[in-house]
PDB file of C-alpha atoms and ligand atoms in Angstrom:
ATOM      1  CA  MET A   1      93.458  66.133 102.696  1.00 89.00           C
ATOM      2  CA  GLN A   2      97.221  66.490 102.452  1.00 96.00           C
ATOM      3  CA  TYR A   3      98.163  69.403 100.154  1.00 98.00           C
ATOM      4  CA  LYS A   4     101.156  68.983  97.893  1.00 98.00           C
ATOM      5  CA  LEU A   5     102.368  72.411  96.772  1.00 98.00           C
ATOM      6  CA  GLY A   6     105.618  73.884  95.563  1.00 98.00           C
ATOM      7  CA  LEU A   7     107.580  76.453  93.609  1.00 98.00           C
ATOM      8  CA  ILE A   8     109.289  75.975  90.264  1.00 98.00           C
ATOM      9  CA  GLY A   9     112.000  78.334  89.066  1.00 98.00           C
ATOM     10  CA  PHE A  10     115.738  78.853  89.070  1.00 98.00           C
ATOM     11  CA  PRO A  11     117.257  79.544  91.496  1.00 95.00           C
ATOM     12  CA  VAL A  12     114.637  78.896  94.193  1.00 96.00           C
ATOM     13  CA  LYS A  13     116.624  77.346  97.062  1.00 92.00           C
ATOM     14  CA  HIS A  14     116.588  80.604  99.066  1.00 93.00           C
ATOM     15  CA  SER A  15     112.993  81.510  98.251  1.00 96.00           C
ATOM     16  CA  LEU A  16     110.787  82.780 101.074  1.00 97.00           C
ATOM     17  CA  SER A  17     107.679  81.172  99.567  1.00 98.00           C
ATOM     18  CA  PRO A  18     108.054  77.910 101.561  1.00 98.00           C
ATOM     19  CA  TRP A  19     108.170  79.928 104.791  1.00 98.00           C
ATOM     20  CA  ILE A  20     105.089  81.916 103.759  1.00 98.00           C
ATOM     21  CA  HIS A  21     102.995  78.967 102.580  1.00 98.00           C
ATOM     22  CA  ARG A  22     103.864  76.741 105.551  1.00 97.00           C
ATOM     23  CA  HIS A  23     102.569  79.553 107.776  1.00 98.00           C
ATOM     24  CA  PHE A  24      99.418  79.798 105.658  1.00 98.00           C
ATOM     25  CA  LEU A  25      98.854  76.016 105.936  1.00 98.00           C
ATOM     26  CA  ASN A  26      99.148  76.291 109.738  1.00 98.00           C
ATOM     27  CA  LYS A  27      96.849  79.306 109.899  1.00 97.00           C
ATOM     28  CA  ALA A  28      94.227  77.528 107.788  1.00 98.00           C
ATOM     29  CA  GLU A  29      94.669  74.355 109.896  1.00 98.00           C
ATOM     30  CA  LEU A  30      95.439  72.360 106.780  1.00 98.00           C
ATOM     31  CA  SER A  31      98.130  69.753 106.440  1.00 98.00           C
ATOM     32  CA  GLY A  32     100.485  69.605 103.538  1.00 98.00           C
ATOM     33  CA  GLU A  33     103.879  70.460 102.199  1.00 98.00           C
ATOM     34  CA  TYR A  34     105.412  73.204 100.027  1.00 98.00           C
ATOM     35  CA  LEU A  35     108.536  72.158  98.164  1.00 98.00           C
ATOM     36  CA  THR A  36     111.131  74.076  96.158  1.00 98.00           C
ATOM     37  CA  LEU A  37     111.457  72.505  92.726  1.00 97.00           C
ATOM     38  CA  GLU A  38     114.536  73.887  91.048  1.00 97.00           C
ATOM     39  CA  ILE A  39     114.669  73.375  87.272  1.00 98.00           C
ATOM     40  CA  ASP A  40     118.103  74.135  85.879  1.00 98.00           C
ATOM     41  CA  PRO A  41     117.750  76.059  82.586  1.00 97.00           C
ATOM     42  CA  LYS A  42     120.363  73.662  81.140  1.00 98.00           C
ATOM     43  CA  ASP A  43     117.881  70.777  81.574  1.00 97.00           C
ATOM     44  CA  SER A  44     114.715  70.109  79.585  1.00 98.00           C
ATOM     45  CA  PHE A  45     111.956  72.300  81.053  1.00 98.00           C
ATOM     46  CA  GLU A  46     109.269  70.171  79.389  1.00 98.00           C
ATOM     47  CA  LYS A  47     110.512  66.942  80.948  1.00 98.00           C
ATOM     48  CA  ALA A  48     111.038  68.459  84.409  1.00 98.00           C
ATOM     49  CA  LEU A  49     107.551  69.995  84.324  1.00 98.00           C
ATOM     50  CA  GLN A  50     105.988  66.725  83.176  1.00 98.00           C
ATOM     51  CA  ASP A  51     107.630  64.916  86.111  1.00 97.00           C
ATOM     52  CA  ILE A  52     106.166  67.500  88.498  1.00 97.00           C
ATOM     53  CA  MET A  53     102.721  67.308  86.887  1.00 97.00           C
ATOM     54  CA  ASP A  54     102.840  63.487  87.226  1.00 97.00           C
ATOM     55  CA  SER A  55     103.646  63.721  90.957  1.00 96.00           C
ATOM     56  CA  GLN A  56     100.228  64.469  92.481  1.00 95.00           C
ATOM     57  CA  PHE A  57     100.773  68.179  93.026  1.00 98.00           C
ATOM     58  CA  ASP A  58      97.645  70.180  93.840  1.00 98.00           C
ATOM     59  CA  GLY A  59      99.329  73.326  92.626  1.00 98.00           C
ATOM     60  CA  PHE A  60     102.535  75.267  92.471  1.00 98.00           C
ATOM     61  CA  ASN A  61     103.980  78.745  92.059  1.00 98.00           C
ATOM     62  CA  VAL A  62     106.108  79.673  89.098  1.00 98.00           C
ATOM     63  CA  THR A  63     108.926  82.166  89.220  1.00 96.00           C
ATOM     64  CA  VAL A  64     111.826  83.431  87.122  1.00 94.00           C
ATOM     65  CA  PRO A  65     112.673  82.319  84.440  1.00 96.00           C
ATOM     66  CA  TYR A  66     109.568  80.198  83.708  1.00 97.00           C
ATOM     67  CA  LYS A  67     106.588  82.547  84.092  1.00 96.00           C
ATOM     68  CA  LYS A  68     106.077  82.813  80.317  1.00 95.00           C
ATOM     69  CA  GLN A  69     107.653  79.518  79.300  1.00 97.00           C
ATOM     70  CA  ILE A  70     105.081  77.469  81.220  1.00 98.00           C
ATOM     71  CA  ILE A  71     102.055  78.807  79.314  1.00 98.00           C
ATOM     72  CA  PRO A  72     101.998  76.334  76.376  1.00 98.00           C
ATOM     73  CA  PHE A  73     101.986  73.421  78.855  1.00 98.00           C
ATOM     74  CA  LEU A  74      98.831  74.548  80.677  1.00 98.00           C
ATOM     75  CA  ASP A  75      95.232  73.612  79.800  1.00 98.00           C
ATOM     76  CA  GLU A  76      93.687  76.978  80.661  1.00 98.00           C
ATOM     77  CA  LEU A  77      94.624  80.493  81.727  1.00 98.00           C
ATOM     78  CA  ASP A  78      92.540  82.891  83.779  1.00 96.00           C
ATOM     79  CA  ALA A  79      91.847  86.329  82.285  1.00 93.00           C
ATOM     80  CA  ALA A  80      94.638  88.134  84.171  1.00 92.00           C
ATOM     81  CA  ALA A  81      97.297  85.577  83.251  1.00 96.00           C
ATOM     82  CA  GLN A  82      96.120  85.665  79.637  1.00 95.00           C
ATOM     83  CA  GLU A  83      96.337  89.428  79.463  1.00 91.00           C
ATOM     84  CA  ILE A  84      99.643  89.680  81.308  1.00 92.00           C
ATOM     85  CA  GLY A  85     101.147  86.797  79.344  1.00 93.00           C
ATOM     86  CA  ALA A  86     102.775  85.378  82.463  1.00 95.00           C
ATOM     87  CA  VAL A  87     101.769  82.852  85.122  1.00 97.00           C
ATOM     88  CA  ASN A  88     102.881  82.757  88.748  1.00 97.00           C
ATOM     89  CA  THR A  89     100.353  80.265  90.125  1.00 98.00           C
ATOM     90  CA  VAL A  90      99.141  76.931  88.735  1.00 98.00           C
ATOM     91  CA  VAL A  91      96.338  74.811  90.154  1.00 98.00           C
ATOM     92  CA  GLN A  92      95.282  71.305  89.229  1.00 97.00           C
ATOM     93  CA  GLN A  93      91.520  70.955  88.916  1.00 96.00           C
ATOM     94  CA  ASN A  94      89.929  67.699  87.760  1.00 94.00           C
ATOM     95  CA  GLY A  95      93.059  66.747  85.885  1.00 94.00           C
ATOM     96  CA  LYS A  96      93.412  70.155  84.196  1.00 98.00           C
ATOM     97  CA  TRP A  97      96.247  72.565  84.881  1.00 98.00           C
ATOM     98  CA  ILE A  98      95.066  76.170  85.133  1.00 98.00           C
ATOM     99  CA  GLY A  99      97.388  79.191  85.205  1.00 98.00           C
ATOM    100  CA  TYR A 100      96.795  82.397  87.180  1.00 98.00           C
ATOM    101  CA  ASN A 101      98.727  85.576  87.819  1.00 97.00           C
ATOM    102  CA  THR A 102      98.373  86.987  91.336  1.00 97.00           C
ATOM    103  CA  ASP A 103     101.238  89.526  91.176  1.00 96.00           C
ATOM    104  CA  GLY A 104      99.132  92.535  90.173  1.00 97.00           C
ATOM    105  CA  ILE A 105      96.291  91.896  92.598  1.00 97.00           C
ATOM    106  CA  GLY A 106      98.857  91.105  95.305  1.00 98.00           C
ATOM    107  CA  TYR A 107     100.499  94.469  94.737  1.00 98.00           C
ATOM    108  CA  VAL A 108      97.208  96.389  94.758  1.00 98.00           C
ATOM    109  CA  THR A 109      96.038  94.635  97.942  1.00 97.00           C
ATOM    110  CA  SER A 110      99.293  95.424  99.726  1.00 98.00           C
ATOM    111  CA  LEU A 111      98.999  99.059  98.626  1.00 98.00           C
ATOM    112  CA  ARG A 112      95.393  99.275  99.836  1.00 97.00           C
ATOM    113  CA  HIS A 113      96.464  97.837 103.143  1.00 96.00           C
ATOM    114  CA  HIS A 114      99.204 100.415 103.726  1.00 97.00           C
ATOM    115  CA  HIS A 115      97.950 103.482 101.842  1.00 97.00           C
ATOM    116  CA  PRO A 116      94.133 103.303 101.740  1.00 97.00           C
ATOM    117  CA  SER A 117      93.870 107.046 101.132  1.00 95.00           C
ATOM    118  CA  ILE A 118      95.070 106.719  97.539  1.00 96.00           C
ATOM    119  CA  PHE A 119      92.041 104.565  96.707  1.00 96.00           C
ATOM    120  CA  LYS A 120      89.702 107.456  97.513  1.00 94.00           C
ATOM    121  CA  ASN A 121      90.788 109.309  94.373  1.00 88.00           C
ATOM    122  CA  ASN A 122      90.673 107.410  91.067  1.00 85.00           C
ATOM    123  CA  HIS A 123      92.022 110.525  89.342  1.00 89.00           C
ATOM    124  CA  CYS A 124      95.361 110.458  91.082  1.00 96.00           C
ATOM    125  CA  ASN A 125      98.391 110.394  88.810  1.00 97.00           C
ATOM    126  CA  ILE A 126     100.388 107.195  88.847  1.00 98.00           C
ATOM    127  CA  LEU A 127     103.790 106.453  87.312  1.00 98.00           C
ATOM    128  CA  ILE A 128     104.947 102.887  86.719  1.00 98.00           C
ATOM    129  CA  ILE A 129     108.691 102.564  86.096  1.00 98.00           C
ATOM    130  CA  GLY A 130     109.529  99.446  84.062  1.00 98.00           C
ATOM    131  CA  ALA A 131     107.547  97.485  81.502  1.00 97.00           C
ATOM    132  CA  GLY A 132     108.148  93.798  82.243  1.00 93.00           C
ATOM    133  CA  GLY A 133     105.693  91.176  83.471  1.00 92.00           C
ATOM    134  CA  ALA A 134     105.380  92.732  86.931  1.00 94.00           C
ATOM    135  CA  ALA A 135     104.619  96.173  85.476  1.00 96.00           C
ATOM    136  CA  ARG A 136     101.989  94.696  83.168  1.00 95.00           C
ATOM    137  CA  GLY A 137     100.243  92.920  86.058  1.00 95.00           C
ATOM    138  CA  ILE A 138     100.270  96.021  88.242  1.00 97.00           C
ATOM    139  CA  PHE A 139      99.006  98.237  85.386  1.00 96.00           C
ATOM    140  CA  LYS A 140      96.149  95.809  84.734  1.00 94.00           C
ATOM    141  CA  SER A 141      95.159  95.486  88.388  1.00 95.00           C
ATOM    142  CA  LEU A 142      95.273  99.240  89.030  1.00 96.00           C
ATOM    143  CA  SER A 143      93.127  99.762  85.961  1.00 94.00           C
ATOM    144  CA  ILE A 144      90.562  97.169  87.158  1.00 92.00           C
ATOM    145  CA  THR A 145      90.523  99.005  90.508  1.00 94.00           C
ATOM    146  CA  GLY A 146      89.411 102.141  88.636  1.00 94.00           C
ATOM    147  CA  PHE A 147      92.555 104.230  88.257  1.00 96.00           C
ATOM    148  CA  THR A 148      92.574 106.010  84.905  1.00 96.00           C
ATOM    149  CA  ARG A 149      95.807 108.017  84.860  1.00 97.00           C
ATOM    150  CA  ILE A 150      98.778 105.716  84.731  1.00 98.00           C
ATOM    151  CA  ASP A 151     101.940 106.703  82.858  1.00 98.00           C
ATOM    152  CA  ILE A 152     104.727 104.234  82.094  1.00 98.00           C
ATOM    153  CA  ALA A 153     108.445 105.032  81.940  1.00 98.00           C
ATOM    154  CA  ASN A 154     110.850 102.448  80.603  1.00 98.00           C
ATOM    155  CA  ARG A 155     114.307 102.173  79.084  1.00 98.00           C
ATOM    156  CA  THR A 156     112.766 100.441  76.047  1.00 98.00           C
ATOM    157  CA  GLN A 157     109.760 102.485  75.009  1.00 96.00           C
ATOM    158  CA  SER A 158     108.205  99.812  72.758  1.00 97.00           C
ATOM    159  CA  SER A 159     107.635  97.531  75.795  1.00 96.00           C
ATOM    160  CA  ALA A 160     105.860 100.364  77.596  1.00 97.00           C
ATOM    161  CA  GLU A 161     103.720 100.987  74.501  1.00 97.00           C
ATOM    162  CA  SER A 162     102.611  97.366  74.392  1.00 94.00           C
ATOM    163  CA  ILE A 163     101.325  97.705  77.975  1.00 96.00           C
ATOM    164  CA  ALA A 164      99.627 101.040  77.216  1.00 95.00           C
ATOM    165  CA  VAL A 165      97.636  99.626  74.284  1.00 92.00           C
ATOM    166  CA  SER A 166      96.251  96.924  76.581  1.00 88.00           C
ATOM    167  CA  GLY A 167      94.493  99.645  78.627  1.00 84.00           C
ATOM    168  CA  ASP A 168      90.777 100.218  78.105  1.00 85.00           C
ATOM    169  CA  SER A 169      89.280 103.344  76.526  1.00 85.00           C
ATOM    170  CA  GLU A 170      88.969 105.149  79.878  1.00 89.00           C
ATOM    171  CA  MET A 171      92.687 104.880  80.492  1.00 94.00           C
ATOM    172  CA  ASN A 172      94.949 107.864  79.980  1.00 95.00           C
ATOM    173  CA  THR A 173      98.550 106.745  79.536  1.00 97.00           C
ATOM    174  CA  SER A 174     101.665 108.608  78.397  1.00 97.00           C
ATOM    175  CA  ILE A 175     104.871 106.755  77.623  1.00 98.00           C
ATOM    176  CA  LEU A 176     108.002 108.431  78.944  1.00 98.00           C
ATOM    177  CA  SER A 177     111.719 107.887  78.776  1.00 98.00           C
ATOM    178  CA  LEU A 178     113.379 107.491  82.174  1.00 98.00           C
ATOM    179  CA  GLU A 179     114.850 110.992  81.780  1.00 98.00           C
ATOM    180  CA  GLU A 180     111.442 112.510  81.001  1.00 98.00           C
ATOM    181  CA  ALA A 181     109.922 110.801  84.016  1.00 98.00           C
ATOM    182  CA  GLU A 182     112.734 111.992  86.257  1.00 98.00           C
ATOM    183  CA  ALA A 183     112.057 115.604  85.270  1.00 97.00           C
ATOM    184  CA  LYS A 184     108.316 115.499  86.078  1.00 97.00           C
ATOM    185  CA  LEU A 185     108.174 113.315  89.179  1.00 98.00           C
ATOM    186  CA  ASN A 186     106.376 116.033  91.144  1.00 97.00           C
ATOM    187  CA  HIS A 187     103.386 115.392  88.870  1.00 97.00           C
ATOM    188  CA  TYR A 188     102.703 111.967  90.461  1.00 98.00           C
ATOM    189  CA  ASP A 189     100.823 110.913  93.585  1.00 97.00           C
ATOM    190  CA  LEU A 190     102.120 107.347  93.349  1.00 98.00           C
ATOM    191  CA  ILE A 191     105.404 106.166  91.793  1.00 98.00           C
ATOM    192  CA  ILE A 192     105.927 102.410  91.411  1.00 98.00           C
ATOM    193  CA  GLN A 193     109.402 101.005  90.683  1.00 98.00           C
ATOM    194  CA  THR A 194     109.018  97.563  89.026  1.00 98.00           C
ATOM    195  CA  THR A 195     112.458  96.901  87.493  1.00 98.00           C
ATOM    196  CA  ASN A 196     115.113  94.798  89.194  1.00 96.00           C
ATOM    197  CA  VAL A 197     117.484  97.774  89.455  1.00 98.00           C
ATOM    198  CA  GLY A 198     118.728  98.086  93.056  1.00 98.00           C
ATOM    199  CA  MET A 199     118.298  94.392  93.844  1.00 97.00           C
ATOM    200  CA  LYS A 200     121.072  92.657  95.818  1.00 96.00           C
ATOM    201  CA  PRO A 201     123.999  92.636  95.175  1.00 96.00           C
ATOM    202  CA  ASN A 202     123.674  95.970  93.277  1.00 98.00           C
ATOM    203  CA  VAL A 203     122.224  97.771  96.280  1.00 97.00           C
ATOM    204  CA  ASN A 204     123.614 101.209  95.417  1.00 98.00           C
ATOM    205  CA  ASP A 205     121.899 101.300  92.018  1.00 98.00           C
ATOM    206  CA  THR A 206     118.755 103.295  91.461  1.00 98.00           C
ATOM    207  CA  ILE A 207     116.689 103.596  88.298  1.00 98.00           C
ATOM    208  CA  LEU A 208     116.351 107.393  88.480  1.00 98.00           C
ATOM    209  CA  SER A 209     116.958 110.337  90.738  1.00 98.00           C
ATOM    210  CA  LEU A 210     114.061 111.308  93.016  1.00 97.00           C
ATOM    211  CA  GLU A 211     115.139 114.927  93.398  1.00 95.00           C
ATOM    212  CA  GLN A 212     111.939 116.203  91.787  1.00 94.00           C
ATOM    213  CA  ILE A 213     109.396 114.296  93.887  1.00 96.00           C
ATOM    214  CA  ASP A 214     106.756 115.954  95.953  1.00 93.00           C
ATOM    215  CA  ASN A 215     106.823 115.064  99.644  1.00 94.00           C
ATOM    216  CA  THR A 216     103.110 114.190  99.531  1.00 95.00           C
ATOM    217  CA  SER A 217     103.639 111.358  97.069  1.00 96.00           C
ATOM    218  CA  ILE A 218     103.859 107.633  97.777  1.00 98.00           C
ATOM    219  CA  VAL A 219     106.899 105.795  96.428  1.00 98.00           C
ATOM    220  CA  SER A 220     106.799 102.055  96.026  1.00 98.00           C
ATOM    221  CA  ASP A 221     109.484  99.540  95.042  1.00 98.00           C
ATOM    222  CA  ILE A 222     108.664  95.915  94.287  1.00 98.00           C
ATOM    223  CA  VAL A 223     112.280  94.885  94.962  1.00 97.00           C
ATOM    224  CA  TYR A 224     112.473  93.433  98.500  1.00 97.00           C
ATOM    225  CA  GLN A 225     116.107  92.338  98.701  1.00 96.00           C
ATOM    226  CA  PRO A 226     117.255  94.625 100.263  1.00 96.00           C
ATOM    227  CA  ILE A 227     114.064  95.527 102.041  1.00 96.00           C
ATOM    228  CA  LYS A 228     114.862  99.251 101.838  1.00 97.00           C
ATOM    229  CA  THR A 229     116.285  99.822  98.387  1.00 98.00           C
ATOM    230  CA  GLN A 230     118.326 102.910  97.498  1.00 98.00           C
ATOM    231  CA  PHE A 231     115.208 104.117  95.645  1.00 98.00           C
ATOM    232  CA  LEU A 232     113.077 103.861  98.812  1.00 98.00           C
ATOM    233  CA  HIS A 233     115.870 105.340 100.884  1.00 98.00           C
ATOM    234  CA  ASP A 234     115.999 108.402  98.582  1.00 98.00           C
ATOM    235  CA  ALA A 235     112.210 108.706  98.692  1.00 98.00           C
ATOM    236  CA  ASP A 236     112.232 108.551 102.477  1.00 98.00           C
ATOM    237  CA  GLN A 237     114.901 111.275 102.616  1.00 97.00           C
ATOM    238  CA  SER A 238     112.669 113.505 100.484  1.00 97.00           C
ATOM    239  CA  GLY A 239     109.818 113.138 102.951  1.00 97.00           C
ATOM    240  CA  ALA A 240     107.623 110.968 100.697  1.00 98.00           C
ATOM    241  CA  ALA A 241     105.693 107.985 102.062  1.00 98.00           C
ATOM    242  CA  ILE A 242     107.228 104.637 101.140  1.00 98.00           C
ATOM    243  CA  HIS A 243     105.729 101.249 100.360  1.00 98.00           C
ATOM    244  CA  TYR A 244     107.878  98.122 100.669  1.00 98.00           C
ATOM    245  CA  GLY A 245     108.097  95.298  98.119  1.00 98.00           C
ATOM    246  CA  HIS A 246     107.913  92.385 100.579  1.00 98.00           C
ATOM    247  CA  THR A 247     104.272  93.233 101.252  1.00 98.00           C
ATOM    248  CA  MET A 248     103.473  92.432  97.596  1.00 98.00           C
ATOM    249  CA  LEU A 249     105.283  89.096  97.976  1.00 97.00           C
ATOM    250  CA  LEU A 250     103.049  88.245 100.906  1.00 98.00           C
ATOM    251  CA  TYR A 251      99.753  89.217  99.279  1.00 98.00           C
ATOM    252  CA  GLN A 252     100.463  87.555  95.922  1.00 98.00           C
ATOM    253  CA  ALA A 253     101.150  84.404  97.962  1.00 98.00           C
ATOM    254  CA  ARG A 254      97.904  84.821  99.872  1.00 98.00           C
ATOM    255  CA  TYR A 255      95.908  84.874  96.612  1.00 98.00           C
ATOM    256  CA  ALA A 256      97.788  81.810  95.343  1.00 98.00           C
ATOM    257  CA  PHE A 257      96.979  79.992  98.590  1.00 98.00           C
ATOM    258  CA  GLU A 258      93.312  80.892  98.193  1.00 98.00           C
ATOM    259  CA  ILE A 259      93.301  79.532  94.629  1.00 98.00           C
ATOM    260  CA  TRP A 260      94.723  76.196  95.835  1.00 98.00           C
ATOM    261  CA  THR A 261      92.756  75.747  99.049  1.00 98.00           C
ATOM    262  CA  GLY A 262      89.739  78.063  98.909  1.00 98.00           C
ATOM    263  CA  LYS A 263      90.891  79.550 102.244  1.00 98.00           C
ATOM    264  CA  LYS A 264      91.455  83.283 102.803  1.00 97.00           C
ATOM    265  CA  VAL A 265      94.147  83.601 105.446  1.00 97.00           C
ATOM    266  CA  PRO A 266      95.183  86.835 107.155  1.00 95.00           C
ATOM    267  CA  ALA A 267      98.641  87.941 106.049  1.00 96.00           C
ATOM    268  CA  ASP A 268      99.172  91.280 107.785  1.00 95.00           C
ATOM    269  CA  ASP A 269     100.627  89.721 110.942  1.00 97.00           C
ATOM    270  CA  MET A 270     103.346  88.105 108.812  1.00 97.00           C
ATOM    271  CA  GLU A 271     104.758  91.362 107.433  1.00 97.00           C
ATOM    272  CA  GLN A 272     106.946  92.079 110.446  1.00 97.00           C
ATOM    273  CA  PRO A 273     108.431  88.562 110.754  1.00 97.00           C
ATOM    274  CA  LEU A 274     109.076  88.520 106.981  1.00 97.00           C
ATOM    275  CA  GLN A 275     110.797  91.890 107.244  1.00 96.00           C
ATOM    276  CA  SER A 276     112.999  90.556 110.075  1.00 96.00           C
ATOM    277  CA  ILE A 277     114.021  87.529 107.992  1.00 96.00           C
ATOM    278  CA  LEU A 278     114.911  89.776 105.045  1.00 95.00           C
ATOM    279  CA  GLU A 279     116.848  92.202 107.245  1.00 93.00           C
ATOM    280  CA  GLY A 280     118.849  89.298 108.644  1.00 90.00           C
ATOM    281  CA  ARG A 281     120.027  88.192 105.192  1.00 85.00           C
TER     282      ARG A 281
HETATM  283  P1  ATR B   1     109.619  91.188  85.526  1.00 56.12           P
HETATM  284  O1  ATR B   1     108.812  90.064  84.954  1.00 56.12           O
HETATM  285  O2  ATR B   1     110.142  90.890  86.912  1.00 56.12           O
HETATM  286  O3  ATR B   1     108.913  92.493  85.467  1.00 56.12           O
HETATM  287  P2  ATR B   1     111.218  91.551  83.152  1.00 56.12           P
HETATM  288  O4  ATR B   1     110.062  91.150  82.334  1.00 56.12           O
HETATM  289  O5  ATR B   1     112.552  90.955  82.849  1.00 56.12           O
HETATM  290  O6  ATR B   1     110.979  91.268  84.686  1.00 56.12           O
HETATM  291  O7  ATR B   1     111.325  93.163  83.106  1.00 56.12           O
HETATM  292  C1  ATR B   1     112.383  93.844  83.651  1.00 56.12           C
HETATM  293  C2  ATR B   1     112.149  95.350  83.575  1.00 56.12           C
HETATM  294  O8  ATR B   1     113.272  95.977  84.183  1.00 56.12           O
HETATM  295  C3  ATR B   1     112.080  95.918  82.154  1.00 56.12           C
HETATM  296  O9  ATR B   1     111.238  97.040  82.171  1.00 56.12           O
HETATM  297  C4  ATR B   1     113.532  96.346  81.905  1.00 56.12           C
HETATM  298  O10 ATR B   1     113.682  97.379  80.950  1.00 56.12           O
HETATM  299  P3  ATR B   1     113.762  97.046  79.357  1.00 56.12           P
HETATM  300  O11 ATR B   1     112.354  96.782  78.923  1.00 56.12           O
HETATM  301  O12 ATR B   1     114.360  98.254  78.761  1.00 56.12           O
HETATM  302  O13 ATR B   1     114.655  95.831  79.246  1.00 56.12           O
HETATM  303  C5  ATR B   1     113.873  96.878  83.254  1.00 56.12           C
HETATM  304  N1  ATR B   1     115.336  96.905  83.508  1.00 56.12           N
HETATM  305  C6  ATR B   1     116.112  95.877  83.887  1.00 56.12           C
HETATM  306  N2  ATR B   1     117.389  96.283  84.065  1.00 56.12           N
HETATM  307  C7  ATR B   1     117.412  97.617  83.784  1.00 56.12           C
HETATM  308  C8  ATR B   1     118.421  98.631  83.791  1.00 56.12           C
HETATM  309  N3  ATR B   1     119.682  98.353  84.133  1.00 56.12           N
HETATM  310  N4  ATR B   1     118.077  99.895  83.469  1.00 56.12           N
HETATM  311  C9  ATR B   1     116.801 100.201  83.145  1.00 56.12           C
HETATM  312  N5  ATR B   1     115.800  99.292  83.122  1.00 56.12           N
HETATM  313  C10 ATR B   1     116.083  98.015  83.443  1.00 56.12           C
END
């Protein structure tokens, strides 16, 4: 079988997903291709998507700005995508297009890989900064994993509230302003930055000051361009452990690949080469 895979979004020309998935195809000894399918927001999304769906694709990834917009055009959604309200992976099965979201599970797997100790204590205190699609996916996946104390800090508190109400009855969640979170950072064992603040070209920006963190905490940023954001740099300076965003990129891709092909490929040996590519940009 020759797999036909790709990525829809805008812009996607410089995406690292083709590099990742071509490596996965090689590792799994499968043949196929992974194409970037740029859809200009000025064009009709519906028509462009229909053309792709008519072109014998086995599946594709979806990125900004189409993760929500694609939903009405799919036949089914898996539970995570339904709950998160965003899709990053689509597979074609018996003529039906099914949407998944592998961002949250990708994040949690990358965290488990690098910081297994945190999974020994479900009562650890977690802070998620941001309340967009990525935050929702991570909140959901951490909650499925058994964590019960996850606070959310966001500029717009209503978005954080809508994530908090999706938690089950076991979940203990406080909603904080960014200022409130900043003042009580030493309360958290794990702090996860999910906004795009600090992303290239605004590399000096940081969502909040880390002056109050405890040096035993783990600080994570899902931004991976640059690989070491100002936020991670500040955390490192404070003596905290840091967790890089490119590892989430790799593991969300690994789950997507498994959905398309049924093959679980190892991804850990790709972290270093991916880091080198990102550092060279
Ligand atoms: P994604 O799907 O990648 O999570 P998103 O849904 O656009 O992206 O969410 C972006 C998140 O970054 C939101 O939490 C947003 O805060 P608001 O809900 O207040 O909009 C946050 N964000 C983006 N730019 C920000 C900024 N300059 N300051 C604070 N928060 C910011």
